[in-house]
Short mmCIF file of C-alpha atoms and ligand atoms in Angstrom, two decimals:
data_model
loop_
_atom_site.label_atom_id
_atom_site.label_comp_id
_atom_site.label_asym_id
_atom_site.label_seq_id
_atom_site.Cartn_x
_atom_site.Cartn_y
_atom_site.Cartn_z
CA UNK A 1 -22.49 17.50 -4.89
CA UNK A 2 -25.88 15.84 -5.15
CA UNK A 3 -24.53 12.40 -4.16
CA UNK A 4 -23.14 13.55 -0.87
CA UNK A 5 -24.25 14.90 2.48
CA UNK A 6 -23.35 18.35 3.86
CA UNK A 7 -19.84 17.15 4.80
CA UNK A 8 -19.05 16.45 1.14
CA UNK A 9 -18.78 12.72 1.89
CA UNK A 10 -20.81 10.00 0.23
CA UNK A 11 -22.72 7.87 2.72
CA UNK A 12 -22.10 4.13 2.75
CA UNK A 13 -25.67 3.60 1.49
CA UNK A 14 -25.14 6.01 -1.41
CA UNK A 15 -21.85 4.36 -2.37
CA UNK A 16 -23.45 0.91 -2.20
CA UNK A 17 -26.36 2.05 -4.32
CA UNK A 18 -24.00 3.32 -7.02
CA UNK A 19 -21.83 0.21 -6.91
CA UNK A 20 -24.78 -2.17 -7.05
CA UNK A 21 -26.40 -0.23 -9.89
CA UNK A 22 -23.19 -0.70 -11.87
CA UNK A 23 -22.82 -4.43 -11.13
CA UNK A 24 -23.55 -6.54 -14.22
CA UNK A 25 -24.34 -10.13 -13.26
CA UNK A 26 -22.26 -12.59 -15.23
CA UNK A 27 -24.10 -14.65 -17.86
CA UNK A 28 -21.70 -17.55 -18.42
CA UNK A 29 -23.05 -20.83 -17.12
CA UNK A 30 -21.34 -24.17 -16.54
CA UNK A 31 -22.60 -27.44 -15.13
CA UNK A 32 -20.72 -28.90 -12.18
CA UNK A 33 -21.16 -32.09 -10.17
CA UNK A 34 -22.86 -31.54 -6.82
CA UNK A 35 -19.67 -32.42 -4.94
CA UNK A 36 -17.88 -29.45 -6.57
CA UNK A 37 -20.74 -27.00 -6.20
CA UNK A 38 -20.11 -25.68 -2.68
CA UNK A 39 -20.08 -21.87 -2.66
CA UNK A 40 -21.12 -21.63 -6.31
CA UNK A 41 -24.11 -19.55 -7.45
CA UNK A 42 -27.04 -21.40 -9.01
CA UNK A 43 -27.80 -20.17 -12.51
CA UNK A 44 -31.28 -21.71 -12.84
CA UNK A 45 -34.18 -22.56 -10.54
CA UNK A 46 -34.11 -26.17 -9.40
CA UNK A 47 -37.24 -28.35 -9.15
CA UNK A 48 -37.89 -31.72 -7.59
CA UNK A 49 -38.96 -34.66 -9.75
CA UNK A 50 -39.84 -36.75 -6.70
CA UNK A 51 -41.69 -36.60 -3.39
CA UNK A 52 -39.40 -36.47 -0.33
CA UNK A 53 -39.88 -38.81 1.40
CA UNK A 54 -41.11 -40.91 -1.54
CA UNK A 55 -43.51 -42.91 0.65
CA UNK A 56 -45.08 -42.79 4.13
CA UNK A 57 -42.40 -44.06 6.49
CA UNK A 58 -41.89 -44.78 10.14
CA UNK A 59 -40.36 -42.15 12.41
CA UNK A 60 -39.63 -44.79 15.07
CA UNK A 61 -38.57 -48.35 15.71
CA UNK A 62 -41.85 -50.01 16.72
CA UNK A 63 -45.01 -51.60 15.31
CA UNK A 64 -47.25 -50.49 12.46
CA UNK A 65 -50.95 -51.22 12.79
CA UNK A 66 -54.48 -50.03 12.10
CA UNK A 67 -55.68 -47.71 14.84
CA UNK A 68 -59.14 -49.27 14.53
CA UNK A 69 -57.65 -52.61 15.69
CA UNK A 70 -56.60 -51.21 19.08
CA UNK A 71 -58.70 -51.17 22.23
CA UNK A 72 -60.32 -47.89 23.21
CA UNK A 73 -58.92 -48.29 26.72
CA UNK A 74 -56.60 -50.99 27.98
CA UNK A 75 -53.89 -52.98 26.26
CA UNK A 76 -54.16 -54.56 22.80
CA UNK A 77 -52.44 -57.77 21.71
CA UNK A 78 -51.90 -58.42 17.99
CA UNK A 79 -50.17 -61.10 15.93
CA UNK A 80 -46.96 -59.90 14.23
CA UNK A 81 -47.57 -60.56 10.52
CA UNK A 82 -44.39 -59.16 8.89
CA UNK A 83 -41.04 -57.52 9.59
CA UNK A 84 -40.08 -54.34 7.67
CA UNK A 85 -36.51 -53.02 7.94
CA UNK A 86 -35.52 -49.79 6.12
CA UNK A 87 -35.11 -50.50 2.41
CA UNK A 88 -37.66 -53.34 2.32
CA UNK A 89 -40.88 -53.17 0.29
CA UNK A 90 -43.76 -53.99 2.66
CA UNK A 91 -46.80 -56.13 1.91
CA UNK A 92 -50.28 -54.83 2.70
CA UNK A 93 -51.01 -55.17 6.40
CA UNK A 94 -53.40 -58.00 7.22
CA UNK A 95 -56.27 -56.54 9.27
CA UNK A 96 -56.04 -57.33 12.98
CA UNK A 97 -52.26 -57.75 12.92
CA UNK A 98 -49.19 -55.57 13.50
CA UNK A 99 -45.96 -55.26 11.50
CA UNK A 100 -42.57 -55.00 13.18
CA UNK A 101 -41.10 -51.80 11.64
CA UNK A 102 -37.88 -49.80 11.90
CA UNK A 103 -37.08 -46.11 11.52
CA UNK A 104 -37.22 -44.99 7.89
CA UNK A 105 -38.96 -48.14 6.67
CA UNK A 106 -42.05 -47.75 4.49
CA UNK A 107 -45.34 -48.07 6.32
CA UNK A 108 -47.30 -51.02 4.87
CA UNK A 109 -50.50 -50.21 2.95
CA UNK A 110 -53.41 -50.49 5.35
CA UNK A 111 -51.49 -49.35 8.45
CA UNK A 112 -52.22 -45.85 9.70
CA UNK A 113 -50.30 -45.66 12.99
CA UNK A 114 -46.87 -46.59 14.35
CA UNK A 115 -46.47 -47.36 18.03
CA UNK A 116 -42.95 -46.83 19.35
CA UNK A 117 -41.34 -49.96 20.76
CA UNK A 118 -40.98 -48.36 24.21
CA UNK A 119 -44.79 -48.71 24.50
CA UNK A 120 -44.77 -52.40 23.53
CA UNK A 121 -43.91 -55.86 24.89
CA UNK A 122 -43.39 -58.55 22.29
CA UNK A 123 -42.06 -62.03 21.52
CA UNK A 124 -41.60 -63.88 18.22
CA UNK A 125 -45.32 -64.03 17.50
CA UNK A 126 -47.26 -61.34 19.32
CA UNK A 127 -47.02 -57.76 20.46
CA UNK A 128 -48.89 -56.19 23.36
CA UNK A 129 -49.39 -52.47 23.08
CA UNK A 130 -49.97 -50.14 26.02
CA UNK A 131 -53.22 -48.17 26.26
CA UNK A 132 -53.52 -44.60 25.03
CA UNK A 133 -51.85 -44.66 21.63
CA UNK A 134 -52.67 -41.87 19.15
CA UNK A 135 -54.17 -42.38 15.71
CA UNK A 136 -51.70 -41.52 12.92
CA UNK A 137 -48.71 -41.24 15.28
CA UNK A 138 -45.06 -41.62 14.22
CA UNK A 139 -45.64 -41.63 10.46
CA UNK A 140 -43.68 -39.25 8.24
CA UNK A 141 -46.03 -38.73 5.30
CA UNK A 142 -44.95 -38.97 1.66
CA UNK A 143 -43.89 -35.52 0.39
CA UNK A 144 -43.62 -34.10 3.93
CA UNK A 145 -40.35 -32.30 3.07
CA UNK A 146 -40.72 -31.68 -0.67
CA UNK A 147 -43.55 -32.34 -3.13
CA UNK A 148 -42.90 -33.58 -6.65
CA UNK A 149 -42.67 -30.57 -8.98
CA UNK A 150 -41.91 -28.09 -6.18
CA UNK A 151 -39.14 -25.52 -6.56
CA UNK A 152 -36.30 -26.34 -4.18
CA UNK A 153 -33.79 -23.53 -4.80
CA UNK A 154 -33.83 -20.39 -6.92
CA UNK A 155 -31.30 -19.02 -9.39
CA UNK A 156 -28.92 -16.69 -7.58
CA UNK A 157 -28.73 -18.90 -4.50
CA UNK A 158 -25.22 -19.45 -3.13
CA UNK A 159 -24.85 -23.12 -2.39
CA UNK A 160 -24.18 -23.98 1.23
CA UNK A 161 -23.56 -27.50 2.57
CA UNK A 162 -27.22 -28.03 3.46
CA UNK A 163 -28.24 -26.94 -0.07
CA UNK A 164 -26.04 -29.65 -1.55
CA UNK A 165 -27.84 -32.13 0.72
CA UNK A 166 -31.23 -30.76 -0.31
CA UNK A 167 -30.40 -31.09 -4.01
CA UNK A 168 -29.12 -34.61 -3.43
CA UNK A 169 -32.32 -35.49 -1.57
CA UNK A 170 -34.33 -34.87 -4.75
CA UNK A 171 -31.84 -36.81 -6.88
CA UNK A 172 -30.07 -33.91 -8.60
CA UNK A 173 -26.47 -34.93 -9.37
CA UNK A 174 -25.13 -31.81 -11.10
CA UNK A 175 -26.17 -28.17 -11.22
CA UNK A 176 -25.89 -25.20 -13.58
CA UNK A 177 -23.82 -22.47 -11.90
CA UNK A 178 -22.34 -19.17 -13.01
CA UNK A 179 -18.70 -19.28 -14.02
CA UNK A 180 -16.56 -18.15 -11.11
CA UNK A 181 -15.63 -14.49 -11.25
CA UNK A 182 -11.90 -13.88 -11.64
CA UNK A 183 -10.76 -11.01 -9.45
CA UNK A 184 -7.32 -9.50 -10.10
CA UNK A 185 -5.51 -8.28 -7.00
CA UNK A 186 -2.77 -5.63 -7.03
CA UNK A 187 -1.09 -4.30 -3.90
CA UNK A 188 0.60 -0.98 -4.53
CA UNK A 189 3.44 0.43 -2.47
CA UNK A 190 7.21 0.83 -2.69
CA UNK A 191 7.37 0.20 1.06
CA UNK A 192 6.07 -3.38 0.77
CA UNK A 193 8.01 -6.61 1.08
CA UNK A 194 6.64 -10.12 1.23
CA UNK A 195 6.54 -12.14 4.45
CA UNK A 196 9.50 -14.51 4.52
CA UNK A 197 11.87 -11.81 3.33
CA UNK A 198 14.09 -9.64 5.53
CA UNK A 199 12.54 -6.31 6.55
CA UNK A 200 14.91 -3.50 5.53
CA UNK A 201 14.57 -0.08 7.20
CA UNK A 202 11.61 1.84 5.80
CA UNK A 203 9.72 -1.27 4.70
CA UNK A 204 6.63 -3.07 6.02
CA UNK A 205 5.27 -6.51 5.25
CA UNK A 206 2.55 -6.75 2.64
CA UNK A 207 -0.46 -7.83 4.66
CA UNK A 208 -3.27 -6.59 2.41
CA UNK A 209 -2.42 -9.18 -0.20
CA UNK A 210 -3.22 -11.97 2.22
CA UNK A 211 -6.29 -10.36 3.75
CA UNK A 212 -7.77 -9.61 0.34
CA UNK A 213 -6.83 -12.89 -1.34
CA UNK A 214 -8.47 -14.59 1.64
CA UNK A 215 -11.64 -12.51 1.35
CA UNK A 216 -11.78 -13.06 -2.42
CA UNK A 217 -11.38 -16.83 -2.21
CA UNK A 218 -13.62 -17.20 0.86
CA UNK A 219 -16.45 -15.77 -1.27
CA UNK A 220 -15.84 -18.35 -3.97
CA UNK A 221 -14.11 -16.13 -6.52
CA UNK A 222 -10.92 -16.96 -8.33
CA UNK A 223 -8.04 -14.67 -7.28
CA UNK A 224 -5.60 -13.55 -9.94
CA UNK A 225 -2.81 -12.47 -7.60
CA UNK A 226 -0.54 -9.93 -9.29
CA UNK A 227 1.56 -9.27 -6.18
CA UNK A 228 3.24 -5.99 -5.29
CA UNK A 229 3.09 -3.13 -7.77
CA UNK A 230 5.72 -0.41 -7.42
CA UNK A 231 4.70 3.22 -6.98
CA UNK A 232 5.41 4.40 -10.50
CA UNK A 233 3.31 4.97 -13.57
CA UNK A 234 4.93 2.26 -15.72
CA UNK A 235 4.56 -0.59 -13.25
CA UNK A 236 1.03 0.45 -12.37
CA UNK A 237 -0.01 0.71 -16.01
CA UNK A 238 1.46 -2.67 -16.92
CA UNK A 239 -0.19 -4.43 -14.01
CA UNK A 240 -3.54 -2.80 -14.75
CA UNK A 241 -3.42 -3.81 -18.41
CA UNK A 242 -2.65 -7.42 -17.53
CA UNK A 243 -5.44 -7.41 -14.94
CA UNK A 244 -7.91 -5.89 -17.40
CA UNK A 245 -7.07 -8.48 -20.04
CA UNK A 246 -7.37 -11.50 -17.76
CA UNK A 247 -9.87 -10.74 -15.02
CA UNK A 248 -13.55 -9.86 -14.59
CA UNK A 249 -12.80 -7.21 -11.98
CA UNK A 250 -9.69 -5.43 -10.70
CA UNK A 251 -9.06 -4.78 -7.04
CA UNK A 252 -6.18 -2.66 -5.78
CA UNK A 253 -4.97 -1.65 -2.33
CA UNK A 254 -3.30 1.67 -1.63
CA UNK A 255 -2.30 4.44 -3.98
CA UNK A 256 -5.72 6.06 -4.26
CA UNK A 257 -5.11 8.97 -1.91
CA UNK A 258 -4.17 12.24 -3.53
CA UNK A 259 -0.44 12.19 -2.75
CA UNK A 260 2.13 12.36 -5.55
CA UNK A 261 3.11 8.75 -4.82
CA UNK A 262 -0.43 7.61 -5.56
CA UNK A 263 -0.36 6.53 -9.18
CA UNK A 264 -3.42 4.37 -9.39
CA UNK A 265 -5.86 7.18 -10.00
CA UNK A 266 -3.85 8.75 -12.83
CA UNK A 267 -3.25 5.39 -14.52
CA UNK A 268 -6.87 4.26 -14.35
CA UNK A 269 -7.93 7.66 -15.66
CA UNK A 270 -5.55 7.23 -18.58
CA UNK A 271 -6.57 3.64 -19.44
CA UNK A 272 -10.24 3.94 -18.63
CA UNK A 273 -12.25 6.07 -16.26
CA UNK A 274 -12.40 6.59 -12.53
CA UNK A 275 -14.53 8.17 -9.84
CA UNK A 276 -12.81 8.85 -6.55
CA UNK A 277 -15.32 8.73 -3.76
CA UNK A 278 -14.84 10.08 -0.30
CA UNK A 279 -17.01 7.64 1.56
CA UNK A 280 -18.37 8.44 5.02
CA UNK A 281 -16.91 5.23 6.40
CA UNK A 282 -14.39 4.64 9.16
CA UNK A 283 -11.96 3.03 8.84
CA UNK A 284 -11.74 3.74 5.14
CA UNK A 285 -12.81 6.85 3.22
CA UNK A 286 -11.11 6.94 -0.17
CA UNK A 287 -12.71 4.43 -2.50
CA UNK A 288 -12.16 4.48 -6.22
CA UNK A 289 -14.55 2.94 -8.72
CA UNK A 290 -14.22 2.83 -12.46
CA UNK A 291 -13.03 0.70 -15.35
CA UNK A 292 -9.80 -0.18 -17.10
CA UNK A 293 -10.42 -0.94 -20.76
CA UNK A 294 -13.93 -1.96 -19.87
CA UNK A 295 -13.02 -4.17 -16.88
CA UNK A 296 -14.58 -2.91 -13.64
CA UNK A 297 -12.08 -1.47 -11.17
CA UNK A 298 -12.31 -0.97 -7.41
CA UNK A 299 -9.50 0.88 -5.63
CA UNK A 300 -9.44 0.21 -1.90
CA UNK A 301 -7.49 2.27 0.61
CA UNK A 302 -4.07 1.09 1.82
CA UNK A 303 -4.41 0.83 5.57
CA UNK A 304 -4.88 -2.80 6.62
CA UNK A 305 -8.05 -2.32 8.69
CA UNK A 306 -9.53 -0.01 6.04
CA UNK A 307 -8.90 -2.69 3.44
CA UNK A 308 -10.66 -5.32 5.51
CA UNK A 309 -13.69 -3.07 6.14
CA UNK A 310 -14.09 -1.55 2.69
CA UNK A 311 -13.83 -4.94 1.01
CA UNK A 312 -16.42 -6.44 3.35
CA UNK A 313 -18.84 -3.53 3.18
CA UNK A 314 -18.46 -2.20 -0.37
CA UNK A 315 -16.55 -4.59 -2.64
CA UNK A 316 -18.19 -7.78 -1.39
CA UNK A 317 -21.79 -6.87 -2.35
CA UNK A 318 -20.62 -5.56 -5.70
CA UNK A 319 -18.67 -8.72 -6.50
CA UNK A 320 -21.40 -11.06 -5.28
CA UNK A 321 -24.00 -9.28 -7.39
CA UNK A 322 -21.63 -9.44 -10.37
CA UNK A 323 -21.36 -13.18 -9.70
CA UNK A 324 -25.14 -13.49 -10.06
CA UNK A 325 -25.88 -13.95 -6.36
CA UNK A 326 -29.07 -12.49 -4.92
CA UNK A 327 -28.12 -12.43 -1.21
CA UNK A 328 -25.32 -9.91 -1.56
CA UNK A 329 -26.23 -7.64 1.35
CA UNK A 330 -25.38 -8.91 4.84
CA UNK A 331 -28.01 -8.80 7.58
CA UNK A 332 -27.02 -7.13 10.84
CA UNK A 333 -28.34 -8.51 14.11
CA UNK A 334 -29.19 -6.42 17.15
CA UNK A 335 -27.01 -6.86 20.23
CA UNK A 336 -26.43 -4.94 23.45
CA UNK A 337 -23.43 -2.60 23.48
CA UNK A 338 -21.06 -3.10 26.39
CA UNK A 339 -19.26 0.17 25.72
CA UNK A 340 -19.97 3.82 25.04
CA UNK A 341 -18.89 6.01 22.13
CA UNK A 342 -19.62 9.69 21.62
CA UNK A 343 -21.58 10.92 18.65
CA UNK A 344 -19.71 10.21 15.39
CA UNK A 345 -21.06 12.92 13.12
CA UNK A 346 -19.02 12.56 9.94
CA UNK A 347 -18.43 8.92 9.11
CA UNK A 348 -20.27 5.70 9.80
CA UNK A 349 -17.90 3.61 11.86
CA UNK A 350 -17.41 -0.15 11.66
CA UNK A 351 -16.09 -1.01 15.10
CA UNK A 352 -14.21 -4.26 15.49
CA UNK A 353 -16.03 -5.96 18.34
CA UNK A 354 -16.35 -9.26 20.14
CA UNK A 355 -19.61 -11.02 20.90
CA UNK A 356 -19.93 -12.07 24.54
CA UNK A 357 -22.85 -13.38 26.60
CA UNK A 358 -24.11 -11.54 29.65
CA UNK A 359 -25.31 -13.22 32.86
CA UNK A 360 -28.75 -13.83 31.26
CA UNK A 361 -27.18 -15.41 28.19
CA UNK A 362 -27.97 -12.44 25.93
CA UNK A 363 -25.58 -11.46 23.15
CA UNK A 364 -23.52 -8.35 23.89
CA UNK A 365 -20.73 -6.66 21.97
CA UNK A 366 -17.57 -5.33 23.54
CA UNK A 367 -14.90 -3.45 21.64
CA UNK A 368 -12.03 -5.63 20.49
CA UNK A 369 -9.51 -2.85 21.24
CA UNK A 370 -7.68 -0.26 19.15
CA UNK A 371 -9.86 0.93 16.24
CA UNK A 372 -7.14 2.70 14.26
CA UNK A 373 -7.14 2.07 10.50
CA UNK A 374 -3.61 0.70 10.74
CA UNK A 375 -4.45 -1.89 13.40
CA UNK A 376 -5.30 -5.33 12.07
CA UNK A 377 -4.98 -7.30 15.31
CA UNK A 378 -8.44 -6.21 16.47
CA UNK A 379 -9.94 -7.57 13.25
CA UNK A 380 -8.54 -10.93 14.30
CA UNK A 381 -9.55 -10.74 17.96
CA UNK A 382 -13.01 -9.40 17.03
CA UNK A 383 -15.90 -11.48 15.78
CA UNK A 384 -17.72 -8.79 13.83
CA UNK A 385 -18.47 -5.10 13.35
CA UNK A 386 -20.71 -2.97 15.49
CA UNK A 387 -22.10 -0.34 13.12
CA UNK A 388 -21.82 3.06 14.75
CA UNK A 389 -24.32 4.97 12.69
CA UNK A 390 -23.74 8.41 11.36
CA UNK A 391 -24.64 11.11 13.84
CA UNK A 392 -25.56 8.82 16.73
CA UNK A 393 -23.94 8.15 20.08
CA UNK A 394 -23.65 4.68 21.59
CA UNK A 395 -24.31 4.31 25.30
CA UNK A 396 -23.53 1.20 27.32
CA UNK A 397 -26.72 -0.92 27.24
CA UNK A 398 -28.00 0.41 23.88
CA UNK A 399 -29.10 -2.05 21.21
CA UNK A 400 -26.70 -1.72 18.27
CA UNK A 401 -26.46 -3.39 14.85
CA UNK A 402 -23.78 -6.09 14.68
CA UNK A 403 -22.45 -7.69 11.50
CA UNK A 404 -20.79 -11.01 12.33
CA UNK A 405 -17.64 -11.66 10.31
CA UNK A 406 -19.19 -15.03 9.44
CA UNK A 407 -21.83 -13.14 7.45
CA UNK A 408 -19.18 -11.12 5.60
CA UNK A 409 -16.61 -13.78 4.80
CA UNK A 410 -19.08 -16.04 3.02
P1 AMP B 501 -1.55 4.48 0.66
O1 AMP B 501 -3.01 4.65 0.42
O2 AMP B 501 -0.88 3.79 -0.48
O3 AMP B 501 -0.92 5.80 1.00
O4 AMP B 501 -1.39 3.55 1.92
C1 AMP B 501 -1.91 3.93 3.17
C2 AMP B 501 -1.23 3.18 4.29
O5 AMP B 501 -1.46 1.79 4.15
C3 AMP B 501 0.29 3.33 4.34
O6 AMP B 501 0.69 3.42 5.68
C4 AMP B 501 0.77 2.08 3.70
O7 AMP B 501 2.05 1.74 4.13
C5 AMP B 501 -0.24 1.07 4.15
N1 AMP B 501 -0.32 -0.03 3.19
C6 AMP B 501 -0.53 0.12 1.87
N2 AMP B 501 -0.53 -1.07 1.25
C7 AMP B 501 -0.29 -2.00 2.21
C8 AMP B 501 -0.20 -3.42 2.18
N3 AMP B 501 -0.32 -4.11 1.04
N4 AMP B 501 0.01 -4.07 3.35
C9 AMP B 501 0.13 -3.37 4.50
N5 AMP B 501 0.03 -2.04 4.57
C10 AMP B 501 -0.17 -1.34 3.46
MG1 MG B 502 0.96 3.71 -1.11
#
């Protein structure tokens, strides 16, 4: 198998490469008001039609003056010729005078320096300024943040709160964004019941539905929740057809192992096409990728921790790229391991870990606890994944890559 290493498994990088190569960014664009644009993906570059700030303005409450009017050494006393609160339009500064000015107010033409009020004594008519002021001090120049005509954000950018503020600061009231991807979610398993119902013998609560719906919506996609799908060909086929007709992508949990109760593979094969990958990832491993009547399909494993990991590591970049986003790969940071793990030769492991600070205030990761694929509690008590790379050991004190959950759930 050319795609795989000597163990017959596909590395996480290889699987990601294949997934990302298949992702077709959506083309449908809609315009939304800025207030509704949080988490959406910009469809066109955005430019500023103004300078920000639009004029030189004061960074301090104080007095605006001409530096040339101040004494080289010693105090300077000047007549106060005008008062300029924020929002006022100043008159030109009369030479040899000072203007009372407040933070954010426009600096009057002719003034080149603002002295902060802590360095001044003043009454109604005059201000006396301490020695040693600096030419040009305390003025925020026009266009300091953004110049007229400059590009402020690029297409493919996912809008965060500060981006909305940035767009507002240049006067943009609505933005072109890609239509939100609709992701259909099917949870397979005859053993599943919904929380809120009694738990008969042999059953477990359906947790994947909530984990995955949460991950889907946290990334800004629309979730078409199709609930529990029974382990039989008819139910699976019906649910897949509905998903294919209504959604941009289909996501399933469970039923992609090779047991006779696993119907997803056979049904997707019948209605479309499917590759079953054995990914070198732990927790995880079986990952199915294909299409149902032309709608992309991703089959995640069934175990709750495997679902959480494989969505975050494999499905998330694929979906974000399909949504038109450009920052679909998360960036790991380097932290100090506070634990040891022997060489893990076969599968790259995503260890649920907690960030803690050591005595010097440096970021360290300690294991959150049980790493079994069926254990979800450590995904909740952890704050991210330590990546235990293929074929490497981790020794206490080593620098290891850490992916914060905050970088995976956005
Ligand atoms: P499967 O791949 O369908 O054999 O599922 C693997 C394991 O994950 C089994 O122990 C299932 O009971 C469990 N599992 C599958 N789906 C869910 C779900 N929606 N919520 C919680 N556990 C699940
Ligand atoms: Mg199952």
